[in-house]
Structures are given as C-alpha cells and as structure tokens.
Short mmCIF file of C-alpha atoms in Angstrom, two decimals:
data_model
loop_
_atom_site.label_atom_id
_atom_site.label_comp_id
_atom_site.label_asym_id
_atom_site.label_seq_id
_atom_site.Cartn_x
_atom_site.Cartn_y
_atom_site.Cartn_z
CA MET A 1 -23.63 -35.56 26.33
CA GLU A 2 -24.32 -32.19 28.12
CA TRP A 3 -20.65 -31.27 27.21
CA VAL A 4 -21.03 -32.31 23.73
CA ASN A 5 -24.12 -30.45 23.45
CA ALA A 6 -22.43 -27.47 24.98
CA LEU A 7 -19.65 -28.01 22.32
CA VAL A 8 -21.88 -28.23 19.19
CA GLN A 9 -24.00 -25.12 20.30
CA GLY A 10 -20.43 -23.42 20.96
CA ILE A 11 -19.47 -24.29 17.33
CA LEU A 12 -22.89 -22.70 15.83
CA LEU A 13 -22.54 -19.48 18.14
CA GLY A 14 -18.99 -19.38 16.39
CA GLY A 15 -20.54 -19.10 13.06
CA LEU A 16 -22.09 -16.12 14.12
CA TYR A 17 -18.97 -14.61 15.53
CA ALA A 18 -17.22 -15.39 12.39
CA LEU A 19 -19.58 -13.73 10.20
CA LEU A 20 -19.68 -10.77 12.79
CA ALA A 21 -15.69 -10.39 12.45
CA THR A 22 -15.24 -11.13 8.87
CA GLY A 23 -15.84 -7.42 7.76
CA LEU A 24 -13.29 -6.45 10.45
CA SER A 25 -10.61 -9.04 9.10
CA LEU A 26 -10.86 -8.11 5.44
CA VAL A 27 -10.48 -4.40 6.30
CA PHE A 28 -7.33 -4.95 8.46
CA GLY A 29 -6.19 -7.64 5.94
CA VAL A 30 -6.26 -5.24 2.94
CA MET A 31 -5.69 -1.81 4.28
CA ARG A 32 -4.06 -2.50 7.90
CA VAL A 33 -6.94 -0.20 9.52
CA VAL A 34 -9.04 -1.41 12.42
CA ASN A 35 -12.66 -0.16 11.99
CA LEU A 36 -13.93 0.72 15.29
CA ALA A 37 -17.58 1.24 13.70
CA GLN A 38 -17.86 -2.24 13.10
CA GLY A 39 -20.05 -3.13 15.64
CA ASP A 40 -22.25 -0.09 15.25
CA LEU A 41 -22.38 -0.66 11.54
CA THR A 42 -23.50 -4.26 12.24
CA ILE A 43 -26.40 -2.42 14.61
CA LEU A 44 -27.14 -0.30 11.94
CA ALA A 45 -27.88 -3.20 9.51
CA ALA A 46 -30.45 -4.93 12.23
CA PHE A 47 -32.08 -1.54 12.34
CA MET A 48 -32.53 -0.98 8.84
CA ALA A 49 -33.86 -4.62 8.53
CA LEU A 50 -36.24 -3.75 11.30
CA ALA A 51 -37.50 -0.76 9.57
CA ILE A 52 -37.78 -2.55 6.15
CA ALA A 53 -39.61 -5.69 8.10
CA ASP A 54 -42.10 -3.35 9.79
CA ALA A 55 -42.67 -1.34 6.93
CA SER A 56 -43.22 -4.04 4.44
CA GLY A 57 -44.21 -6.70 6.73
CA ALA A 58 -41.79 -9.01 4.70
CA ASN A 59 -39.69 -11.67 6.50
CA PRO A 60 -36.22 -9.67 7.77
CA LEU A 61 -34.26 -12.31 5.95
CA LEU A 62 -35.77 -10.92 2.43
CA SER A 63 -34.55 -7.37 3.89
CA LEU A 64 -30.91 -8.42 3.00
CA LEU A 65 -31.71 -7.87 -0.62
CA VAL A 66 -31.86 -3.90 0.22
CA VAL A 67 -29.78 -3.99 3.32
CA VAL A 68 -26.54 -5.50 1.75
CA PRO A 69 -26.29 -3.17 -1.20
CA VAL A 70 -27.03 -0.15 0.71
CA LEU A 71 -24.39 -0.79 3.11
CA MET A 72 -21.96 -1.47 0.23
CA LEU A 73 -22.45 1.64 -1.33
CA LEU A 74 -22.04 3.17 1.95
CA GLY A 75 -19.01 1.57 2.52
CA TYR A 76 -17.59 2.43 -0.89
CA VAL A 77 -18.74 6.03 -0.29
CA LEU A 78 -17.29 6.15 3.55
CA GLN A 79 -13.90 5.00 2.04
CA ARG A 80 -13.60 7.35 -0.76
CA GLY A 81 -14.91 10.26 0.75
CA ILE A 82 -13.37 10.21 4.24
CA LEU A 83 -11.25 7.04 5.23
CA ASN A 84 -9.02 7.22 2.10
CA ARG A 85 -7.83 10.76 3.14
CA ALA A 86 -7.43 9.41 6.78
CA ILE A 87 -5.43 6.52 5.70
CA ALA A 88 -3.01 9.04 4.15
CA GLY A 89 -2.42 10.54 7.62
CA GLY A 90 -0.84 7.64 9.25
CA VAL A 91 -2.03 4.51 11.49
CA LEU A 92 -3.92 6.81 14.15
CA PRO A 93 -6.36 8.83 12.06
CA PRO A 94 -8.28 6.26 10.61
CA ILE A 95 -8.72 4.94 13.83
CA LEU A 96 -10.05 8.25 15.35
CA VAL A 97 -12.32 8.68 12.29
CA THR A 98 -14.15 5.12 12.45
CA PHE A 99 -14.33 5.96 16.34
CA GLY A 100 -15.98 9.13 15.48
CA ILE A 101 -18.51 7.16 12.66
CA ALA A 102 -19.22 4.87 15.73
CA VAL A 103 -20.01 7.81 18.25
CA ILE A 104 -22.57 9.57 15.40
CA LEU A 105 -23.97 6.13 14.49
CA GLN A 106 -24.98 5.09 18.38
CA ASN A 107 -26.64 8.39 18.42
CA ALA A 108 -28.51 8.54 15.45
CA LEU A 109 -29.83 5.20 16.09
CA LEU A 110 -30.87 6.50 19.50
CA GLU A 111 -32.24 9.39 18.14
CA ILE A 112 -34.34 7.50 15.72
CA PHE A 113 -35.17 4.26 17.18
CA SER A 114 -35.33 4.98 20.73
CA ALA A 115 -33.38 3.12 23.37
CA ASP A 116 -35.60 0.09 23.49
CA SER A 117 -34.27 -3.31 22.73
CA GLN A 118 -35.66 -4.70 19.31
CA GLY A 119 -35.26 -8.15 17.77
CA LEU A 120 -36.04 -9.18 14.42
CA ASP A 121 -38.81 -11.97 13.85
CA ALA A 122 -37.66 -14.49 11.06
CA GLY A 123 -40.73 -16.77 11.61
CA PRO A 124 -40.81 -20.46 12.18
CA ILE A 125 -37.29 -21.23 11.13
CA GLU A 126 -36.09 -19.56 14.43
CA GLY A 127 -37.76 -22.09 16.70
CA GLN A 128 -37.15 -25.26 14.79
CA SER A 129 -34.55 -27.71 15.13
CA LEU A 130 -32.81 -30.50 13.67
CA ARG A 131 -32.83 -33.59 16.40
CA LEU A 132 -29.53 -35.81 15.81
CA THR A 133 -29.63 -37.84 18.76
CA ASP A 134 -32.13 -38.01 21.88
CA GLN A 135 -30.34 -35.36 23.86
CA LEU A 136 -28.64 -33.61 20.85
CA ALA A 137 -30.66 -31.14 18.69
CA VAL A 138 -29.27 -28.30 16.51
CA GLY A 139 -31.31 -25.30 15.62
CA TRP A 140 -31.82 -24.77 12.10
CA PHE A 141 -31.07 -21.14 12.17
CA PRO A 142 -27.67 -21.24 14.17
CA LEU A 143 -26.78 -24.01 11.48
CA ALA A 144 -27.86 -21.72 8.42
CA THR A 145 -25.81 -18.94 10.13
CA LEU A 146 -22.52 -21.00 10.39
CA LEU A 147 -23.29 -22.47 6.93
CA VAL A 148 -23.45 -18.60 5.56
CA ALA A 149 -20.38 -17.58 7.54
CA VAL A 150 -18.51 -20.56 6.06
CA LEU A 151 -20.05 -19.60 2.47
CA ILE A 152 -18.81 -16.06 2.58
CA LEU A 153 -15.45 -16.89 4.07
CA VAL A 154 -14.80 -19.58 1.21
CA GLY A 155 -16.23 -16.98 -1.38
CA LEU A 156 -13.99 -14.02 -0.39
CA GLN A 157 -11.05 -16.59 0.00
CA LEU A 158 -11.75 -17.41 -3.64
CA PHE A 159 -11.92 -14.16 -4.77
CA ILE A 160 -9.08 -12.98 -2.99
CA GLY A 161 -6.87 -16.35 -3.97
CA ARG A 162 -8.25 -16.57 -7.70
CA THR A 163 -9.11 -13.36 -9.42
CA GLN A 164 -7.42 -10.53 -10.95
CA LEU A 165 -9.11 -7.98 -8.47
CA GLY A 166 -8.34 -10.44 -5.53
CA ARG A 167 -4.65 -10.05 -6.79
CA ALA A 168 -4.95 -6.47 -6.77
CA PHE A 169 -6.23 -6.24 -3.06
CA ARG A 170 -3.46 -8.34 -1.74
CA ALA A 171 -0.70 -6.31 -4.02
CA THR A 172 -2.38 -2.99 -2.78
CA SER A 173 -1.95 -4.32 0.82
CA ASP A 174 1.64 -5.52 -0.02
CA ASP A 175 2.88 -2.12 -1.47
CA ALA A 176 0.10 0.50 -2.40
CA ASP A 177 3.10 2.58 -4.57
CA ALA A 178 4.13 -0.32 -6.47
CA ALA A 179 0.11 -1.08 -6.74
CA ARG A 180 0.05 2.24 -8.67
CA LEU A 181 2.82 1.37 -10.62
CA VAL A 182 1.16 -1.55 -12.11
CA GLY A 183 -1.94 0.25 -12.87
CA ILE A 184 -4.16 0.08 -9.67
CA ASN A 185 -6.10 2.87 -8.34
CA ASP A 186 -5.43 1.84 -4.88
CA ARG A 187 -8.22 4.17 -3.72
CA HIS A 188 -10.73 2.27 -5.46
CA VAL A 189 -9.20 -0.97 -4.40
CA TYR A 190 -9.72 0.24 -0.70
CA ALA A 191 -13.12 1.28 -1.49
CA LEU A 192 -14.25 -1.84 -2.91
CA ALA A 193 -12.54 -3.67 0.21
CA MET A 194 -14.79 -1.37 2.34
CA ALA A 195 -18.06 -2.14 0.47
CA LEU A 196 -17.24 -5.85 0.59
CA ALA A 197 -16.51 -5.49 4.10
CA LEU A 198 -19.95 -3.57 4.78
CA GLY A 199 -21.70 -6.31 2.69
CA THR A 200 -20.83 -9.10 5.18
CA ILE A 201 -21.49 -6.60 8.30
CA ALA A 202 -25.14 -6.12 6.57
CA VAL A 203 -25.56 -10.04 6.61
CA ALA A 204 -23.91 -10.19 10.08
CA GLY A 205 -26.41 -7.55 11.56
CA VAL A 206 -29.52 -9.27 10.03
CA PHE A 207 -28.52 -12.91 11.36
CA LEU A 208 -27.59 -11.19 14.66
CA GLY A 209 -30.69 -9.67 14.91
CA ILE A 210 -33.06 -12.38 14.15
CA ARG A 211 -30.75 -14.60 16.81
CA THR A 212 -30.81 -11.97 19.58
CA THR A 213 -32.13 -8.91 20.82
CA PHE A 214 -30.27 -5.82 19.97
CA GLY A 215 -30.22 -1.98 20.95
CA PRO A 216 -28.60 1.21 19.39
CA LEU A 217 -25.68 0.88 22.13
CA ASP A 218 -24.97 -2.52 21.44
CA GLY A 219 -22.30 -1.80 18.86
CA PRO A 220 -19.27 -1.84 21.08
CA VAL A 221 -19.75 -5.37 22.58
CA ARG A 222 -20.59 -6.70 18.96
CA LEU A 223 -16.91 -5.13 18.19
CA ILE A 224 -15.30 -6.61 20.85
CA PHE A 225 -16.58 -10.16 20.11
CA ALA A 226 -15.42 -9.73 16.27
CA PHE A 227 -12.39 -8.20 17.43
CA GLU A 228 -11.44 -11.29 19.71
CA ALA A 229 -12.54 -13.61 16.95
CA VAL A 230 -10.02 -11.86 14.40
CA VAL A 231 -7.19 -11.54 16.89
CA ILE A 232 -7.60 -15.25 18.01
CA GLY A 233 -7.43 -16.39 14.25
CA GLY A 234 -4.78 -14.09 13.13
CA LEU A 235 -4.82 -10.47 11.68
CA GLY A 236 -5.82 -10.38 8.23
CA SER A 237 -6.34 -14.21 7.72
CA LEU A 238 -10.01 -14.98 6.80
CA TRP A 239 -9.81 -18.84 7.57
CA GLY A 240 -8.17 -17.58 10.61
CA THR A 241 -11.39 -15.61 11.49
CA LEU A 242 -13.68 -18.73 10.99
CA ALA A 243 -11.41 -20.39 13.33
CA GLY A 244 -11.29 -17.51 15.70
CA GLY A 245 -15.08 -17.26 15.63
CA VAL A 246 -15.55 -20.85 16.39
CA ILE A 247 -12.93 -21.27 19.29
CA LEU A 248 -14.77 -17.84 20.72
CA GLY A 249 -17.95 -19.51 20.35
CA VAL A 250 -17.08 -23.04 22.10
CA ALA A 251 -15.29 -21.19 25.14
CA GLN A 252 -18.12 -19.22 25.82
CA ALA A 253 -20.38 -22.06 25.46
CA LEU A 254 -18.24 -24.45 27.48
CA GLY A 255 -17.83 -21.52 30.16
CA ASN A 256 -21.28 -21.43 30.24
CA GLN A 257 -21.70 -25.20 30.91
CA VAL A 258 -19.66 -24.65 33.88
CA ASN A 259 -21.68 -21.72 35.12
CA PRO A 260 -23.79 -19.51 33.36
CA ALA A 261 -21.89 -16.68 34.67
CA TYR A 262 -18.78 -17.60 33.09
CA GLN A 263 -19.77 -17.52 29.54
CA LEU A 264 -18.29 -14.22 28.37
CA LEU A 265 -15.49 -14.55 30.97
CA ALA A 266 -14.23 -17.79 29.44
CA GLY A 267 -14.41 -16.20 26.16
CA HIS A 268 -12.29 -13.25 27.34
CA LEU A 269 -9.86 -15.64 28.84
CA VAL A 270 -9.04 -17.64 25.70
CA PHE A 271 -8.59 -14.22 23.93
CA LEU A 272 -5.99 -13.22 26.60
CA ALA A 273 -4.25 -16.70 26.60
CA ILE A 274 -3.95 -16.51 22.72
CA LEU A 275 -2.51 -12.62 23.03
CA ALA A 276 0.09 -13.75 25.72
CA PHE A 277 1.28 -16.93 24.33
CA ARG A 278 0.49 -16.48 20.50
CA PRO A 279 0.05 -12.68 19.83
CA ARG A 280 0.09 -12.90 16.12
CA GLY A 281 -2.89 -15.36 16.32
CA LEU A 282 -3.15 -18.79 15.33
CA PHE A 283 -3.31 -18.34 11.72
CA PRO A 284 -1.18 -15.39 10.70
CA SER A 285 -1.39 -14.44 7.19
CA ALA A 286 1.29 -14.90 4.84
CA SER A 287 1.88 -11.22 4.15
CA ILE A 288 1.79 -10.48 8.02
CA ARG A 289 4.41 -12.93 8.42
CA GLN A 290 6.77 -11.93 6.17
CA GLN A 291 6.85 -8.33 7.73
CA ALA A 292 7.87 -9.81 10.95
CA MET B 1 7.49 14.46 -32.20
CA SER B 2 9.23 12.86 -29.23
CA LEU B 3 7.49 10.18 -27.57
CA LEU B 4 8.76 11.63 -24.04
CA GLU B 5 9.44 15.32 -23.68
CA ILE B 6 10.25 17.20 -20.61
CA ALA B 7 10.17 20.66 -20.43
CA GLY B 8 11.64 22.79 -17.43
CA ALA B 9 10.15 20.74 -15.20
CA SER B 10 10.69 20.71 -11.09
CA SER B 11 9.83 18.27 -8.74
CA PHE B 12 9.84 17.97 -4.85
CA TYR B 13 10.10 15.45 -1.72
CA GLY B 14 7.75 17.26 0.53
CA ASP B 15 9.51 20.58 0.70
CA PHE B 16 12.85 19.25 -0.39
CA GLN B 17 13.35 20.14 -4.41
CA ALA B 18 15.03 17.56 -5.97
CA LEU B 19 14.61 18.61 -9.75
CA PHE B 20 15.45 22.03 -10.74
CA ASP B 21 14.23 22.97 -14.38
CA VAL B 22 14.74 19.73 -16.03
CA SER B 23 14.24 19.28 -19.98
CA LEU B 24 15.06 16.57 -21.87
CA SER B 25 13.19 14.58 -24.76
CA VAL B 26 13.35 10.47 -25.89
CA GLU B 27 12.34 9.46 -29.28
CA GLU B 28 10.29 6.20 -29.88
CA GLY B 29 12.37 3.23 -29.99
CA GLU B 30 15.48 4.65 -28.35
CA THR B 31 17.36 3.43 -25.45
CA VAL B 32 18.48 6.40 -23.10
CA ALA B 33 20.73 6.18 -20.01
CA MET B 34 20.48 8.66 -17.02
CA ILE B 35 23.72 8.82 -14.95
CA GLY B 36 24.71 10.37 -12.07
CA ALA B 37 25.99 10.35 -8.47
CA ASN B 38 23.95 9.40 -5.49
CA GLY B 39 21.28 11.88 -4.79
CA ALA B 40 21.64 13.62 -8.25
CA GLY B 41 17.87 13.16 -8.84
CA LYS B 42 17.81 10.35 -11.14
CA SER B 43 15.30 8.09 -9.22
CA THR B 44 13.18 11.27 -8.63
CA LEU B 45 12.96 11.84 -12.16
CA LEU B 46 11.90 8.39 -13.16
CA GLY B 47 9.33 8.89 -10.24
CA MET B 48 7.73 12.18 -11.89
CA ILE B 49 7.53 10.63 -15.38
CA ALA B 50 5.94 7.42 -13.85
CA GLY B 51 3.74 9.73 -11.71
CA LEU B 52 4.61 8.57 -7.97
CA LEU B 53 6.20 12.36 -7.78
CA PRO B 54 4.52 15.54 -8.55
CA THR B 55 5.34 17.77 -11.58
CA ARG B 56 5.92 21.31 -10.24
CA HIS B 57 6.18 24.01 -12.96
CA GLY B 58 7.33 23.01 -16.36
CA ASP B 59 5.48 19.97 -18.12
CA VAL B 60 5.71 16.23 -19.15
CA ARG B 61 4.48 15.42 -22.38
CA TYR B 62 3.99 12.08 -23.46
CA ASP B 63 2.97 11.16 -27.09
CA GLY B 64 2.13 14.57 -27.72
CA ARG B 65 -0.03 15.04 -24.55
CA SER B 66 0.61 16.49 -21.23
CA ILE B 67 0.68 13.91 -18.60
CA ALA B 68 1.89 16.23 -15.64
CA ARG B 69 -1.58 15.91 -13.95
CA LEU B 70 -2.43 12.01 -14.73
CA ALA B 71 -2.25 9.80 -11.62
CA ALA B 72 0.52 6.91 -11.92
CA TYR B 73 -2.18 4.09 -12.67
CA ASP B 74 -3.83 6.14 -15.58
CA ARG B 75 -0.04 6.52 -17.20
CA VAL B 76 0.33 2.77 -17.06
CA GLY B 77 -2.55 2.55 -19.16
CA LEU B 78 -1.20 5.17 -21.85
CA GLY B 79 1.88 2.52 -22.13
CA ILE B 80 4.50 3.97 -19.52
CA SER B 81 6.01 1.21 -16.77
CA LEU B 82 8.32 1.94 -14.31
CA VAL B 83 10.47 -0.94 -12.91
CA PRO B 84 11.26 0.94 -9.47
CA GLU B 85 14.40 1.01 -7.26
CA GLY B 86 14.41 -1.74 -4.80
CA ARG B 87 12.27 -3.95 -7.25
CA ARG B 88 8.96 -3.79 -5.04
CA ILE B 89 7.65 -6.79 -6.03
CA PHE B 90 4.52 -8.09 -4.30
CA PRO B 91 5.64 -10.77 -1.56
CA SER B 92 2.45 -12.04 -0.93
CA LEU B 93 1.93 -12.94 -4.26
CA THR B 94 3.18 -15.91 -6.23
CA VAL B 95 5.90 -15.36 -9.11
CA GLU B 96 3.11 -16.06 -11.69
CA GLU B 97 0.89 -13.85 -9.77
CA ASN B 98 3.18 -11.05 -9.66
CA LEU B 99 3.67 -11.40 -13.52
CA ALA B 100 -0.15 -11.91 -13.71
CA ILE B 101 -0.95 -8.14 -12.04
CA GLY B 102 1.10 -6.80 -14.40
CA THR B 103 -1.72 -6.71 -16.96
CA TYR B 104 -4.00 -5.18 -14.58
CA ARG B 105 -4.12 -2.04 -16.66
CA GLY B 106 -1.83 -3.19 -19.30
CA ARG B 107 -2.07 -3.06 -23.13
CA ARG B 108 -1.95 -5.87 -25.53
CA GLY B 109 1.18 -6.68 -27.01
CA ARG B 110 3.99 -9.62 -27.66
CA TRP B 111 4.76 -9.87 -23.92
CA ASP B 112 2.78 -12.42 -21.89
CA VAL B 113 3.54 -14.95 -19.10
CA ALA B 114 5.10 -17.41 -21.88
CA SER B 115 7.30 -14.79 -23.60
CA VAL B 116 8.47 -13.11 -20.42
CA MET B 117 9.54 -16.70 -18.91
CA GLU B 118 11.33 -17.22 -22.18
CA LEU B 119 13.33 -13.80 -21.70
CA PHE B 120 13.90 -14.84 -18.30
CA PRO B 121 14.04 -18.57 -18.03
CA LEU B 122 15.16 -18.89 -14.34
CA LEU B 123 11.68 -17.23 -13.77
CA GLY B 124 10.07 -20.34 -15.59
CA LEU B 125 11.18 -22.81 -12.65
CA LEU B 126 9.57 -20.61 -9.65
CA ARG B 127 6.14 -20.27 -11.25
CA VAL B 128 4.44 -21.01 -7.97
CA ARG B 129 7.00 -19.77 -5.36
CA SER B 130 6.24 -17.20 -3.06
CA ALA B 131 7.96 -14.07 -4.62
CA ALA B 132 9.21 -13.07 -1.15
CA VAL B 133 11.78 -15.92 -1.35
CA LEU B 134 13.37 -15.10 -4.51
CA SER B 135 17.07 -13.66 -4.55
CA GLY B 136 17.86 -10.29 -5.38
CA GLY B 137 18.52 -11.18 -9.18
CA GLU B 138 15.37 -13.21 -9.57
CA GLN B 139 13.35 -10.31 -8.06
CA GLN B 140 14.77 -8.01 -10.25
CA ALA B 141 14.01 -10.25 -13.67
CA LEU B 142 10.41 -10.53 -11.89
CA ALA B 143 10.05 -6.82 -11.45
CA ILE B 144 10.85 -6.24 -15.05
CA GLY B 145 8.80 -9.07 -16.02
CA ARG B 146 6.01 -7.65 -14.36
CA ALA B 147 6.50 -4.16 -15.82
CA LEU B 148 6.68 -5.94 -19.43
CA MET B 149 3.19 -7.63 -19.10
CA ALA B 150 1.67 -4.34 -19.18
CA ASN B 151 3.40 -4.08 -22.99
CA PRO B 152 4.72 -0.46 -22.28
CA ARG B 153 5.72 1.70 -24.86
CA LEU B 154 7.99 3.67 -22.61
CA LEU B 155 10.00 1.50 -20.18
CA LEU B 156 11.51 3.00 -17.12
CA LEU B 157 14.33 0.90 -15.61
CA ASP B 158 15.64 2.26 -12.11
CA GLU B 159 18.85 1.16 -10.76
CA VAL B 160 18.28 -2.62 -11.96
CA SER B 161 21.90 -3.77 -10.99
CA LEU B 162 21.81 -2.28 -7.72
CA GLY B 163 22.91 -4.76 -5.23
CA LEU B 164 23.52 -7.61 -7.56
CA ALA B 165 26.24 -9.86 -8.43
CA PRO B 166 27.98 -8.63 -11.67
CA VAL B 167 27.07 -12.08 -13.38
CA VAL B 168 23.51 -11.31 -12.79
CA VAL B 169 23.70 -7.63 -13.72
CA GLY B 170 25.44 -9.10 -17.26
CA GLN B 171 22.15 -11.30 -17.61
CA VAL B 172 19.75 -8.50 -16.75
CA TYR B 173 21.32 -6.12 -19.34
CA LYS B 174 21.49 -8.86 -22.01
CA ALA B 175 17.69 -8.78 -22.20
CA LEU B 176 17.48 -4.80 -22.76
CA PRO B 177 18.43 -5.29 -26.69
CA GLU B 178 15.74 -7.99 -26.76
CA ILE B 179 13.20 -5.84 -24.98
CA SER B 180 13.91 -2.91 -27.37
CA ARG B 181 13.93 -5.07 -30.32
CA ASP B 182 10.50 -4.34 -31.84
CA GLY B 183 10.49 -0.48 -30.82
CA THR B 184 9.98 -0.46 -27.06
CA THR B 185 11.60 2.73 -25.75
CA ILE B 186 13.83 2.47 -22.60
CA LEU B 187 14.89 5.08 -20.38
CA LEU B 188 17.15 3.87 -17.74
CA VAL B 189 18.69 5.03 -14.63
CA GLU B 190 22.34 3.84 -13.69
CA GLN B 191 24.82 4.60 -11.51
CA ASN B 192 27.43 2.53 -13.45
CA ILE B 193 28.92 4.68 -16.19
CA GLU B 194 30.24 2.03 -18.28
CA GLN B 195 27.17 -0.12 -18.03
CA ALA B 196 25.12 2.82 -18.86
CA LEU B 197 27.19 3.71 -21.91
CA GLY B 198 27.43 0.16 -23.23
CA VAL B 199 23.75 -0.05 -23.86
CA ALA B 200 22.33 3.37 -24.40
CA GLU B 201 22.22 5.33 -27.72
CA ARG B 202 22.21 8.89 -25.69
CA VAL B 203 23.30 9.81 -22.20
CA TYR B 204 22.17 12.23 -19.70
CA CYS B 205 23.88 13.05 -16.65
CA LEU B 206 22.37 14.73 -13.70
CA LEU B 207 23.85 16.68 -11.18
CA GLU B 208 22.11 18.08 -8.14
CA GLY B 209 18.86 17.85 -9.89
CA ARG B 210 19.99 19.60 -12.91
CA VAL B 211 20.88 18.15 -16.61
CA VAL B 212 24.41 19.02 -16.86
CA LEU B 213 25.66 16.85 -19.93
CA GLN B 214 23.96 15.16 -22.65
CA GLY B 215 24.97 13.32 -25.66
CA ARG B 216 25.85 9.82 -27.64
CA PRO B 217 28.19 8.02 -25.71
CA ALA B 218 30.81 7.78 -28.67
CA GLU B 219 30.84 11.54 -28.70
CA LEU B 220 31.24 12.35 -25.23
CA GLU B 221 34.81 12.54 -23.60
CA ARG B 222 35.49 10.38 -20.65
CA GLY B 223 37.00 13.65 -19.05
CA ALA B 224 33.51 15.46 -19.40
CA ILE B 225 31.56 12.69 -18.17
CA THR B 226 33.53 12.19 -15.11
CA SER B 227 33.46 15.95 -14.42
CA ALA B 228 29.72 16.11 -14.92
CA TYR B 229 29.09 13.25 -12.73
CA PHE B 230 31.10 14.22 -9.80
CA GLY B 231 30.66 18.13 -10.11
CA ILE B 232 34.63 18.87 -10.59
#
C-alpha cells in the first residue's frame, strides 16, 4: 500500500512538473528555442503573487487574475523587443539572451525580496485531502494542480490542432518563409506563442509557490525539472510534456519511497536513461520526426 | 496602368547582387513568363515581388502604389501570392490544413477548398493525409492550391515543373488557363522554353540578373531567344 501511495503522490507531483514544463515545451515547439529563463520567470510569477497577496490580503489563487495577464504581456514584449532579433542570429543567440534574462531576474528578485525563502498561503485547501481508502489519501491541492495542468495542455492542444491561429503556429514552426508567403507575420506569431507560454508559467509559478517554498535563486532548479519533463516526453510535444511530467514525478516519488535521499536522483536517472535509449523522448512530435 | 510595374530595381542575396536595374510591367489579366538559365535571377525576381527579398534602388509598384517597403505577409493581403520554388508546403499540416492556412490573410473570391479540389481532383482523395507524405506532383498541386486560397490578383509561380514527371507537368500547366480565366494575372518562372512559350502571352528573358529580351512568343525568333537564354 505504501508503494501505491507513492505512485499516486508521484502522479500528482507530475501534474506540477507538467505545469512547470508546458511553457518550455510550447516555446520549443513553435520556435525551436530553449528558454533558459523559464525557471526564473516561474519564480518571478510566484513573487508577484506574493506581493499582490501581501498588499491586498487576497488569496494568492486570486492573484492569477493579475499575474497571468501581466506575464503574457511581458512575454509578448520580450519576444517582439528582444528575442525575435536574437532568433534571426541563429541557434546560439536566443539561448544566450534567455540566459542573460535569467541572471537579471535572479538578481532583481534578490534585490527586491531578499534571499529569504517565501511561501504562498492559499488557505485551508492546502491541508485538506480526499480519503480514498484507509491508507490512501489524495490532497485536494495536488489534485487541483494535476487537473489544471491537464486542462491547460488539452486547451493548448485543441488550440494548436483546431484553430486557424494554431495552424499558423505549426506552419511558422515548419517554415517561417513559407508562412510569410501565406500572409502570416511570423514575428507576431512568435510573440503570441511566448505570451501563451508565459501565461502557463504564471499559473505554474503560483501553484508552485502554494505547494512549496521558493527563493529568488530557485529558478535554475525549476528549469531542470521542466527541462527533464520536456525531454522525457519528447521535445515540442505537448502530450509528451504531460507524460514526461508524470513520469518524472513518479520516478521521484518511488525513489523517495526507497530512501528519501534518492528522490531527486531517481528522477535524474530516468531522465538519463531516456536520453541514452530514446534521445528524442517517448512521444517525439510529428514535425520533429519528419526532420529526422 | 499596369498591375505590376518594376522600374530599375536591383536585389541582393546578402552581399551578392542578383538583379541589376530590372524593369518590366505586367498588365492585369495577362499571363507572362520569365525564362532564363539557372542563376539568371528569375527566382530572385519573384522573391523580390513577393517581399521575401529586399528591393534596392528602383521601385516595385502594384496596382498604382509602391510596395517595395511592404512586408511579404502584407503583400498577400493586397492579392500577391507566390508559389515558391521547391513547393514549401507545411509538412506537419494535413492537405486540408495547408489549404485552410492559405486563407490566413487572403481575400474573398472564387477559390475555396471545394473549387481547388475541383481544379486538382487528386487532392480530394488526400484531404486528411499529412502533407509530408505526398508525391512531388501532389505537393506542387497543393502549393498552387494553397496560393489560390488567398484569391490572388497576381499569382507568381516559381519553377512549378521542376523535378516533376512530364505527365504531371502537363496536368499542372493545364490548370493555368482555368486559373487565369476570371482575370487572375500570372507571372511564371520557367526553365523550359517550350513550356513557357506555350502558355504565356508575353515572355521576358533574364540573363545574369538583367532583362535581355522581351516580346510576344509569336513575334520572337527562336534564334534570338536561344542567344538571349544562353548569352551567346
């Protein structure tokens, strides 16, 4: 029963990892850019929620109404203003630019909020759980996190699969020149993709902040988990990201069950095994498969 | 007033100048062919008209206004569609989605999924297939269909016969009169002189980035065309 419990908690933890990785997956899928500032933007979102909750006294979940639109706007401006220029320079410049943004964010957060660890208090929902059997209980908040992750990923998948703008995302990802020839402004599409990605990052940051403590320098660790989830699932595939997050969460929970010291190690080992034996991940996306 | 008027335009690939002081005009409703050897600048010319390559010096005027500084995606909205060399269809989209994306910035008109499928019946059988698995001829039909979905006034066709079996080339060229029937202007680039002379009302010949010959096919001597084509 302990193992079943570990498995269930791992799946729920995977929901958080999937949420953390969605923005990374989306940005890579549309513009083939690895956003190294992903983790720090997540932490930025958590601190924004903290500032809003402190100032207004409202539940940090309500701060999503502000944090999500603000980060989406930031994503659009960042892409239009800086990253589009970097993309034009090839593969390396955007990586360097996002790395620079990460460093700037870390230091700015350190300056404003100090190095103290913080947490978001979402009220009683954090402690309540759904009792399935005598020995198995599921926390409402982790369950809600997983549901939100699934909803966001299903929503994104429907948007990209079914709408004209979603088709434009895929077309631009395939061939930006050809996309311009059918009337798509590729720079605008990239900026919209980054805005969507930062919207998901905002949600991830607030949920992360409610679930665990966070500090200004925690971004890179979050980036590693997100990156592992994306690679396990397959670069650029949104379903793969969900699967990757869950696999990473389960690996960590089972490792923790063996010995609490093995929690992170188990996740990294699964990541390494996938890289070694299925380097394109479990569910490589269609467009990447065709390029190979 | 001509639909398309290029006056003394030059264009570059990076530092390499591919077009020198090119002037030409295309009337509304005309079908005009651009012939020339490999590297003569034909594709560059179409790329410049579509907005993929910059216009340096000179001007490109369309429907009476200068479009030389306009982005490629804005030119689509004005009615300029390019079927690029190498088809450049979107491999991660289905056939139907490739057609649908053609309307992204397009104008309303006679071309929609149904009428494009009527023009190229083979596409009808492949609607939900991934465009990546199509044969060369099917891809070419799809690329032309995608451009038509925008209901262009000026359709630019770049080497549509390249790499296709002769029977498929015949099918593609058979569609051109049907496309121009309601007044759509066609400017096509072709290496095959016979093919070009057969379908065009007027021909321009490019040599090393310059216009060296122009006229109506019936009025041009074969010898003159050959020497303009090869520069001998």
